[in-house]
CSV table of C-alpha atoms and ligand atoms in Angstrom, one decimal:
chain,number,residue,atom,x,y,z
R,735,UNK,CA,86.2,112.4,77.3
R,736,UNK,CA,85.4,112.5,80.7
R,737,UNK,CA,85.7,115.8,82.6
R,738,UNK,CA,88.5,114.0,84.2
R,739,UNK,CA,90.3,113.6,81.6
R,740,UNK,CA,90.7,117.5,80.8
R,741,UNK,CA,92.6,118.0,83.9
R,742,UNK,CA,96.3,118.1,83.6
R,743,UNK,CA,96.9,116.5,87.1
R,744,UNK,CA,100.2,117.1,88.7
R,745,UNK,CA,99.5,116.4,92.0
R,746,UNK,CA,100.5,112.4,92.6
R,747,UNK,CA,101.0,109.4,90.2
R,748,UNK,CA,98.2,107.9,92.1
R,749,UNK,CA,95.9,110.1,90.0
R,750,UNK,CA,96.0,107.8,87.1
R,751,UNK,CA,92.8,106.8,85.0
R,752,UNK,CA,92.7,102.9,83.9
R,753,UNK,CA,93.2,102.5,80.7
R,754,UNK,CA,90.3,100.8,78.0
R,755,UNK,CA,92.8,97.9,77.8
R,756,UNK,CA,93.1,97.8,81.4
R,757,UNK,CA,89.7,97.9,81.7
R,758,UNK,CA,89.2,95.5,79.2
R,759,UNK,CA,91.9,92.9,81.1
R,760,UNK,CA,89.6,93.6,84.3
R,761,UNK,CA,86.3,92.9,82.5
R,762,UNK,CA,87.3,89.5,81.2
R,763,UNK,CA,89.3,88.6,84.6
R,764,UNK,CA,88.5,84.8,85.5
R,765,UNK,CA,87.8,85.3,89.6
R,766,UNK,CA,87.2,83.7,92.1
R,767,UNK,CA,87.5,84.0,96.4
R,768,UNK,CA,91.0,85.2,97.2
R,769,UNK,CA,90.4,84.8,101.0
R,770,UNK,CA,90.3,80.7,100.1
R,771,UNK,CA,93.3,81.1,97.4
R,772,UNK,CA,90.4,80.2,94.6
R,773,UNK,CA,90.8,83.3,92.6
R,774,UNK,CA,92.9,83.2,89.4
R,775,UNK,CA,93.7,86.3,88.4
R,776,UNK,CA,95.3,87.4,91.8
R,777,UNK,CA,97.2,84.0,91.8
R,778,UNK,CA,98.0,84.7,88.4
R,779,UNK,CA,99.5,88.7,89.4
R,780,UNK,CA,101.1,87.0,92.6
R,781,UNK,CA,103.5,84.3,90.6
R,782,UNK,CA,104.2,86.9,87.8
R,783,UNK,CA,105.1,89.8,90.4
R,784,UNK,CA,107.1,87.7,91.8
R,785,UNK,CA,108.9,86.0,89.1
R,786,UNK,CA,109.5,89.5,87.5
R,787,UNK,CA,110.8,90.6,91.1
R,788,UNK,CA,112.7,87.3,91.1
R,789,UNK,CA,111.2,86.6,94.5
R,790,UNK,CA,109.7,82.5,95.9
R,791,UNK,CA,106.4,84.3,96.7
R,792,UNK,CA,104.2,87.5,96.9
R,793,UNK,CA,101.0,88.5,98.1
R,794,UNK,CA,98.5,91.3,96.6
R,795,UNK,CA,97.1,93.6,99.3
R,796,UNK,CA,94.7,96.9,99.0
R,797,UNK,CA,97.8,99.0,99.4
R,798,UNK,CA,101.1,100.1,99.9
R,799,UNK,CA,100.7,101.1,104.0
R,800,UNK,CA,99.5,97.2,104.4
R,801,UNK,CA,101.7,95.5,102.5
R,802,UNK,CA,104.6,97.5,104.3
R,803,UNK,CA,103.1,97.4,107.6
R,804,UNK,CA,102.6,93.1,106.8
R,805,UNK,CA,106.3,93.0,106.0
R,806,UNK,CA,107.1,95.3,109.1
R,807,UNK,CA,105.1,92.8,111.2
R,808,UNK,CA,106.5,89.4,110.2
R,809,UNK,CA,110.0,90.5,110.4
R,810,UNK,CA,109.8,91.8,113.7
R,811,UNK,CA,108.0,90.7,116.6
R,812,UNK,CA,106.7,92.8,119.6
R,813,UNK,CA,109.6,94.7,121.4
R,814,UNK,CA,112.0,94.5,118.3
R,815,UNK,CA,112.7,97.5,116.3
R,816,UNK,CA,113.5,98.7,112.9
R,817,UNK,CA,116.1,101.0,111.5
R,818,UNK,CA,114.6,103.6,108.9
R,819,UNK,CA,115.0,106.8,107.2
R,820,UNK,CA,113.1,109.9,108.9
R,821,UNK,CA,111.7,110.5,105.5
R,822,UNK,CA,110.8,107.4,104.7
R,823,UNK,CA,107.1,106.3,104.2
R,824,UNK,CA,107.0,103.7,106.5
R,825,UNK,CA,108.0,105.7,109.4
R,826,UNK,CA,106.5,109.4,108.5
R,827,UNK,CA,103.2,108.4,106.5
R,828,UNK,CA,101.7,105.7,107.3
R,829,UNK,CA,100.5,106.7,110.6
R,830,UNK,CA,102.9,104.9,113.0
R,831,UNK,CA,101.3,101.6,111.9
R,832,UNK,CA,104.2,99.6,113.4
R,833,UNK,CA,104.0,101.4,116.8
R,834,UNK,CA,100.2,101.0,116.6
R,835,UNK,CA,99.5,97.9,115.3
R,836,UNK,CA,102.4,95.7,115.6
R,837,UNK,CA,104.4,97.0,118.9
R,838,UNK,CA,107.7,97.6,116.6
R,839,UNK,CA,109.6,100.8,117.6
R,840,UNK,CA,111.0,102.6,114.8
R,841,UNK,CA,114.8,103.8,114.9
R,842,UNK,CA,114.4,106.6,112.1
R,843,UNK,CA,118.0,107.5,111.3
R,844,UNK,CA,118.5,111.3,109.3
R,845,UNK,CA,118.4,110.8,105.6
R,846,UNK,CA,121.6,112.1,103.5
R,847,UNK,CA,121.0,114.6,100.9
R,848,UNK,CA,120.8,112.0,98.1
R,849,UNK,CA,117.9,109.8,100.0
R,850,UNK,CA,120.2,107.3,101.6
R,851,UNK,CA,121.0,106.4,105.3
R,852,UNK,CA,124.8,106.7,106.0
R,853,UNK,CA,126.1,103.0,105.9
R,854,UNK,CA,128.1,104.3,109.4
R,855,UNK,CA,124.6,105.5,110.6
R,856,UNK,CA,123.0,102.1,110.1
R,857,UNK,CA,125.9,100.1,111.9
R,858,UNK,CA,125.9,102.9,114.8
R,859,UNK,CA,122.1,102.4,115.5
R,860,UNK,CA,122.3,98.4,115.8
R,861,UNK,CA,121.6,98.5,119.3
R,862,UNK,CA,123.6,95.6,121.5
R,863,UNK,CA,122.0,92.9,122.9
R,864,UNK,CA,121.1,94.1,125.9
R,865,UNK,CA,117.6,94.5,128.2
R,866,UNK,CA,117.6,98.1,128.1
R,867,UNK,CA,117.2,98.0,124.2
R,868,UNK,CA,114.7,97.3,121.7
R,869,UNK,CA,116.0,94.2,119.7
R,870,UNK,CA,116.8,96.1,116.1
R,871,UNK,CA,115.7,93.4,113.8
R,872,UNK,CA,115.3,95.2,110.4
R,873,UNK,CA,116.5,97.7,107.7
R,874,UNK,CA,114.2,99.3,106.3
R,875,UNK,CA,115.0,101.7,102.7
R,876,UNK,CA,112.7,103.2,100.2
R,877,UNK,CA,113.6,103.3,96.9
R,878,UNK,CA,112.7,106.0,94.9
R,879,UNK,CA,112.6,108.6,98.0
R,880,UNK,CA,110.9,111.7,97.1
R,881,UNK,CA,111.8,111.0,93.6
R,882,UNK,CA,115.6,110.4,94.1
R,883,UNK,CA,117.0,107.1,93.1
R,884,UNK,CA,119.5,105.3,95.1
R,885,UNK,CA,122.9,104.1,93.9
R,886,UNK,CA,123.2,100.1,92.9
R,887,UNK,CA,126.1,100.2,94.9
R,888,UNK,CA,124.8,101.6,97.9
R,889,UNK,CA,121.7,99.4,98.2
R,890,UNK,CA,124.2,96.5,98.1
R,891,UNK,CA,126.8,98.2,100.3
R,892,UNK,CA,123.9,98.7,102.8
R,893,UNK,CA,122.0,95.5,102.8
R,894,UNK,CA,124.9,93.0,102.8
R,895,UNK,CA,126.1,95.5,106.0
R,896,UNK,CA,122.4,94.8,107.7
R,897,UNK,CA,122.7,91.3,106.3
R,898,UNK,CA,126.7,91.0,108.4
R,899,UNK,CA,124.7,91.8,111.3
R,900,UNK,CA,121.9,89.9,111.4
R,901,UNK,CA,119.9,91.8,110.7
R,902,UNK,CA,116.9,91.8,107.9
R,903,UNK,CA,116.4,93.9,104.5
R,904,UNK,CA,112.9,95.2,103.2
R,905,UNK,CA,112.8,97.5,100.2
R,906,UNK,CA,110.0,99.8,100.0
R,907,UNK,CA,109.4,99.6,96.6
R,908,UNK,CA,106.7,102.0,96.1
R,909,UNK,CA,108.2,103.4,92.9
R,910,UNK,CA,111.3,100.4,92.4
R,911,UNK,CA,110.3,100.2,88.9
R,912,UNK,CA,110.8,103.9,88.1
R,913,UNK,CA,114.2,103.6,90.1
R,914,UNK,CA,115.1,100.4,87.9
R,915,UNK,CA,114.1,102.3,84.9
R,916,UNK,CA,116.2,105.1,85.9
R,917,UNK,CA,119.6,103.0,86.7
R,918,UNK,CA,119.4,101.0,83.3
R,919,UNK,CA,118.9,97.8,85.7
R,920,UNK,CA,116.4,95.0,85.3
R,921,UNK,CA,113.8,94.7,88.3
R,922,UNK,CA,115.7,91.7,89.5
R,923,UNK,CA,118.9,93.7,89.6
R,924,UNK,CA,117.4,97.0,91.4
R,925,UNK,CA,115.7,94.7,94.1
R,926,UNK,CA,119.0,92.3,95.0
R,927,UNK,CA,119.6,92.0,98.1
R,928,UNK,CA,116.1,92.5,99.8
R,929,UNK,CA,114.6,90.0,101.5
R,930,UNK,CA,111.2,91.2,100.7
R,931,UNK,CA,110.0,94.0,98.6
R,932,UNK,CA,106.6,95.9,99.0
R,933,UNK,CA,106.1,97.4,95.2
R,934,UNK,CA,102.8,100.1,94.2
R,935,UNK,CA,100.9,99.1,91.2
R,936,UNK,CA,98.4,102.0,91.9
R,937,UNK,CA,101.4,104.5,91.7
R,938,UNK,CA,103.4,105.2,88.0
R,939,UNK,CA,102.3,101.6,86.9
R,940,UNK,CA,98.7,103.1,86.2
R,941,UNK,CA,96.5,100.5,88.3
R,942,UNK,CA,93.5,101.6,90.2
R,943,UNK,CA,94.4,99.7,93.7
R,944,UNK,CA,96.5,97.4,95.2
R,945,UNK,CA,100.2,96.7,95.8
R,946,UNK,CA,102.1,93.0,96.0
R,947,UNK,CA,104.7,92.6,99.0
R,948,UNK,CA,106.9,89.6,97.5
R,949,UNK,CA,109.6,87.2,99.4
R,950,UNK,CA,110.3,83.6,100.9
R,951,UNK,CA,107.3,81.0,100.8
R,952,UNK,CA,106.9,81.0,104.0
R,953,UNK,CA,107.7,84.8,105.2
R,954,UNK,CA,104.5,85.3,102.6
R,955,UNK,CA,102.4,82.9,104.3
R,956,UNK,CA,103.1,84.4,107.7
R,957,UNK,CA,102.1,87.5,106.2
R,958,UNK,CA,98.5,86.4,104.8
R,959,UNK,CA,97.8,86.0,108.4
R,960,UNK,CA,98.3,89.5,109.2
R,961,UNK,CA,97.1,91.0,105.8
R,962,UNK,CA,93.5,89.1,107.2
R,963,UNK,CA,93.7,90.8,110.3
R,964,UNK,CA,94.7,94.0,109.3
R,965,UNK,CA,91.5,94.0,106.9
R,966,UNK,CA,93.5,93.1,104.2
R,967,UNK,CA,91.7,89.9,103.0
R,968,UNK,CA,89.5,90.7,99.8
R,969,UNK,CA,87.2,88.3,97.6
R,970,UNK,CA,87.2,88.9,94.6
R,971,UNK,CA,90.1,90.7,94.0
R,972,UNK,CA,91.1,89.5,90.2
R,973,UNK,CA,88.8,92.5,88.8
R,974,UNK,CA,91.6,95.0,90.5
R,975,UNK,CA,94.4,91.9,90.5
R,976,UNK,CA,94.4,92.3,86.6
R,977,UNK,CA,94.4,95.5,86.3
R,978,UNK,CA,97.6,95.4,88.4
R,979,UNK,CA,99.2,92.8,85.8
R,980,UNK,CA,98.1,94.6,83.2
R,981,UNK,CA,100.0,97.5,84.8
R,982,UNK,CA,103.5,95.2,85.5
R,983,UNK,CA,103.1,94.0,81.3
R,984,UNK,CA,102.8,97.4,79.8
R,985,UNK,CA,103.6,100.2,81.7
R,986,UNK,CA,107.2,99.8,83.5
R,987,UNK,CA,108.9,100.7,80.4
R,988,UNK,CA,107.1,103.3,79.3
R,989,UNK,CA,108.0,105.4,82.9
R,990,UNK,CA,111.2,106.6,81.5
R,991,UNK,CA,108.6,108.9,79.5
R,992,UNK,CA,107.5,110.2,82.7
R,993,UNK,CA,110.5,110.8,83.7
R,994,UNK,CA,111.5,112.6,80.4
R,995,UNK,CA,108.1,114.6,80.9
R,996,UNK,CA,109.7,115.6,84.7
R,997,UNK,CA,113.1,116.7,83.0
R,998,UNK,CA,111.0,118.5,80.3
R,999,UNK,CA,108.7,120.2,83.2
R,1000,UNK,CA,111.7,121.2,85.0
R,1001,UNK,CA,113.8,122.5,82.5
R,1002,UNK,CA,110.7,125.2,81.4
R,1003,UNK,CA,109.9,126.0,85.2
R,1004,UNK,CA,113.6,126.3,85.7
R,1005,UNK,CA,113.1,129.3,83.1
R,1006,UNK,CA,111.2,131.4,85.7
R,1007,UNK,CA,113.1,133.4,88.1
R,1008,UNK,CA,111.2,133.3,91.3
R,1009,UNK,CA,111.2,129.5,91.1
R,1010,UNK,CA,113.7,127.3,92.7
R,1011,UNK,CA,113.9,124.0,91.2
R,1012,UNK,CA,115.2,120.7,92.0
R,1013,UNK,CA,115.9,119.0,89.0
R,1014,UNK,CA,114.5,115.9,88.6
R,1015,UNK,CA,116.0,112.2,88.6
R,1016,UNK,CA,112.7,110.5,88.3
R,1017,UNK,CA,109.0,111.7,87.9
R,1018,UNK,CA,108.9,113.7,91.2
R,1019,UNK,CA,110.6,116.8,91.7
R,1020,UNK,CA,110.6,119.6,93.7
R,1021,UNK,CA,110.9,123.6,93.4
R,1022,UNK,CA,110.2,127.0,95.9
R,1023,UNK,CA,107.9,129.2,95.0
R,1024,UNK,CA,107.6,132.9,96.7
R,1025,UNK,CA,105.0,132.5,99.4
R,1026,UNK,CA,103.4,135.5,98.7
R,1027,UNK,CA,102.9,133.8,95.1
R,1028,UNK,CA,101.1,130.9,96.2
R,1029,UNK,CA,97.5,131.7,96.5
R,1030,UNK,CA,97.1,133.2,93.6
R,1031,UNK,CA,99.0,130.7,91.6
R,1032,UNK,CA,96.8,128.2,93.1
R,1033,UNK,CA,93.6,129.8,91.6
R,1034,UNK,CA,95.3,130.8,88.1
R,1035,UNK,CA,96.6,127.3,88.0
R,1036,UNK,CA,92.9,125.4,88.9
R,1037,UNK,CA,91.4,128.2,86.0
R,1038,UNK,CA,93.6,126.8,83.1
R,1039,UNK,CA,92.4,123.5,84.5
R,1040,UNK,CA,96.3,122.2,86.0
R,1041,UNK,CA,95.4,120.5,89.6
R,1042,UNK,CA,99.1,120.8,91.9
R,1043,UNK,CA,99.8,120.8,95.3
R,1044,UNK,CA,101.0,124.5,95.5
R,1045,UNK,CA,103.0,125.9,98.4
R,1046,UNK,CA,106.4,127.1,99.1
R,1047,UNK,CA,108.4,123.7,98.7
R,1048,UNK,CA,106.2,122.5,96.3
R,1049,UNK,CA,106.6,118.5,94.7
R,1050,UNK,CA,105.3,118.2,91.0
R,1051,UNK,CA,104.7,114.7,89.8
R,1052,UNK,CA,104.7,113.3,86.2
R,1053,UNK,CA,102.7,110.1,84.9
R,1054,UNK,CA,100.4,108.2,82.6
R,1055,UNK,CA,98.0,110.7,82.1
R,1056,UNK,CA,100.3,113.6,81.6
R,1057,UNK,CA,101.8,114.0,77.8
R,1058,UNK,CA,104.4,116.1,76.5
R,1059,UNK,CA,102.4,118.4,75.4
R,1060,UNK,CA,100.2,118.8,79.1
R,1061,UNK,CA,104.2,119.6,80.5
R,1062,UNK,CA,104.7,121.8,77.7
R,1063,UNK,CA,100.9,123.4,78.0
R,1064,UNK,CA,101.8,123.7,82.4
R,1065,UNK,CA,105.4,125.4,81.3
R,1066,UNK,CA,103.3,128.2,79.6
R,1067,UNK,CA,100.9,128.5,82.2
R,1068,UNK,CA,103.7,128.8,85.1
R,1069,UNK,CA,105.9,131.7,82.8
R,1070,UNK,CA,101.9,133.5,82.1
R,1071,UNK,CA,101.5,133.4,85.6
R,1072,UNK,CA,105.1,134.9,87.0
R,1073,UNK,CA,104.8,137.5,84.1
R,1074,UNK,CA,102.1,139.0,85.7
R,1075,UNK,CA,102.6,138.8,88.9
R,1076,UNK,CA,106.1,140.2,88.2
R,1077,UNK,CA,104.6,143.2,86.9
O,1073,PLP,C1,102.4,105.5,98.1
O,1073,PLP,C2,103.5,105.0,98.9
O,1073,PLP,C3,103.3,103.9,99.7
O,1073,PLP,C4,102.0,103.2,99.9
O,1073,PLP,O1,100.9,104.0,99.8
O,1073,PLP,P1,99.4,103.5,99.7
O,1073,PLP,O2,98.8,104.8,99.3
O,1073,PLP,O3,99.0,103.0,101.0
O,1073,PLP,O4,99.3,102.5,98.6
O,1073,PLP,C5,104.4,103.4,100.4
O,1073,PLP,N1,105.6,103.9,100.2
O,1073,PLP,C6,105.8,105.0,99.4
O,1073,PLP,C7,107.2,105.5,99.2
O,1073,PLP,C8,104.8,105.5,98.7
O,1073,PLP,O5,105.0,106.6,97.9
């Protein structure tokens, strides 16, 4: 085993080793150039991502910030905005892309306790048209948000509101799967009533890079113009596009284990009195720690060989490559630690 391997990593799902049958799929992945639509194994990942999705098209990219910022910049033109969550990705992490790159303003609305915008906050923010305004084109959600999963009802409540108004629906789909797992609902189902969906295959799925953004024919071919500007165009990409399918065949299931390994995690750390934990819906969760306990937790916590973002409001995150027994192992490790420092 690699030295890799002997890390219990809590820090992100995007920590995730490929697997020797991913590896495998990759190896033997027929390819050919992507920027000329001639490679099979990324067509191949774009029809079954979007069939699965239940989408006309889809488009693989290099990552989740360009295949949201793509979707950001063929729904809305220069001058138009879109309404979003303040903790969403696409407004908070990825750099202002849509101010940067493609002129759009964000509207970032406050997000409710559970992750959702307030359906009255969406219609109040529709700006009238009006010259003073930005032209609010868009709704933007994210589902999972920090790990909590939206309501079926409220992601149809909200887009068929947006859709009323003219307005257009895109799902951040960075973890969808993990929130479809969650709900009992298939990916079709947890995805209805998006027009397009941006979904991470480099996240709880397991693959080492890429994400698809999936919709209409022709809102995908618009798209391919921008993913080429932005950088986006790759050769070829079937080495890295079958690992992704790879990803969408075997491991979307198998998340309700991570999210067992989460409630698991939670429960044990939920055992130790100076933490404050969030209990989990999904595979990312959230607790306080003492701030005076932080440094030292960080060292004793690198020394039994468990990588974590430590800090006050600090976010744990199951996956792949963390068992029952790695939970179990980072339970004893947390209550060790405390103990001591109790003392
Ligand atoms: C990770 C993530 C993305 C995309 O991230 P990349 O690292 O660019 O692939 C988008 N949205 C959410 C919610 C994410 O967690």
């Amino acid at each position: 085993m690699s030295e890799h391997n002997t890390w219990i990593d809590l820090r992100s799902d995007t920590v995730t080793q490929p697997s020797a049958a991913m590896r495998a799929a990759m190896a033997a992945a027929e390819v050919g150039d992507d920027v000329y639509g001639d490679d099979p194994a990324v067509n191949r990942l774009q029809d079954f991502a979007a069939d699965l999705f239940g989408y006309p098209a889809g488009m693989f990219a290099p990552s989740g910030t360009q295949t949201n910022l793509i979707a950001l910049m063929t729904h809305c033109g220069r001058g138009d905005e879109y309404l979003v969550g303040q903790e969403a990705h696409t407004y908070k992490y990825e750099g202002g892309g849509a101010a940067v790159l493609g002129s759009i303003q964000p509207q970032p609305i406050a997000n409710q306790p559970d992750g959702s915008i307030a359906l009255a906050d969406i219609e109040g923010y529709i700006k009238p048209d009006d010259m003073h305004f930005a032209r609010t084109r868009l709704l933007a959600l994210e589902n999972t948000i920090g790990g909590r999963v939206l309501g079926q009802d409220y992601l149809l409540a909200a887009t068929s509101l947006a859709h009323a108004k003219g307005l257009a629906t895109h799902l951040d789909g960075a973890r969808v799967c993990n929130a479809a797992v969650r709900n009992g609902v298939s990916l079709r189902e947890a995805v209805k009533g998006f027009d397009t969906v941006s979904v991470c295959l480099s996240k709880g799925l397991g693959a080492p890079v890429g994400s698809v953004l999936l919709g209409p024919k022709d809102f995908i071919e618009q798209g391919k113009r921008w993913r080429k500007m932005l950088g986006g165009g790759m050769r070829q990409a079937g080495v890295i596009a079958a690992a992704a399918q790879h990803a969408l065949q075997h491991n979307v299931q198998r998340l309700a284990e991570d999210h067992e390994n989460a409630f698991e995690l939670a429960r044990g750390l939920g055992e130790i009195e100076e933490l404050n934990v969030t209990p989990p819906q999904t595979n990312i969760f959230w607790m306080d720690v003492p701030a005076a306990a932080c440094e030292p937790l960080r060292q004793f916590l690198a020394q039994q060989g468990i990588r974590a973002t430590v800090g006050p409001r600090m976010r744990l995150v199951t996956h792949l490559d963390i068992s029952r027994a790695d939970a179990l192992r980072t339970v004893a490790a947390f209550k060790s630690f405390f103990h001591d420092w109790r003392a």
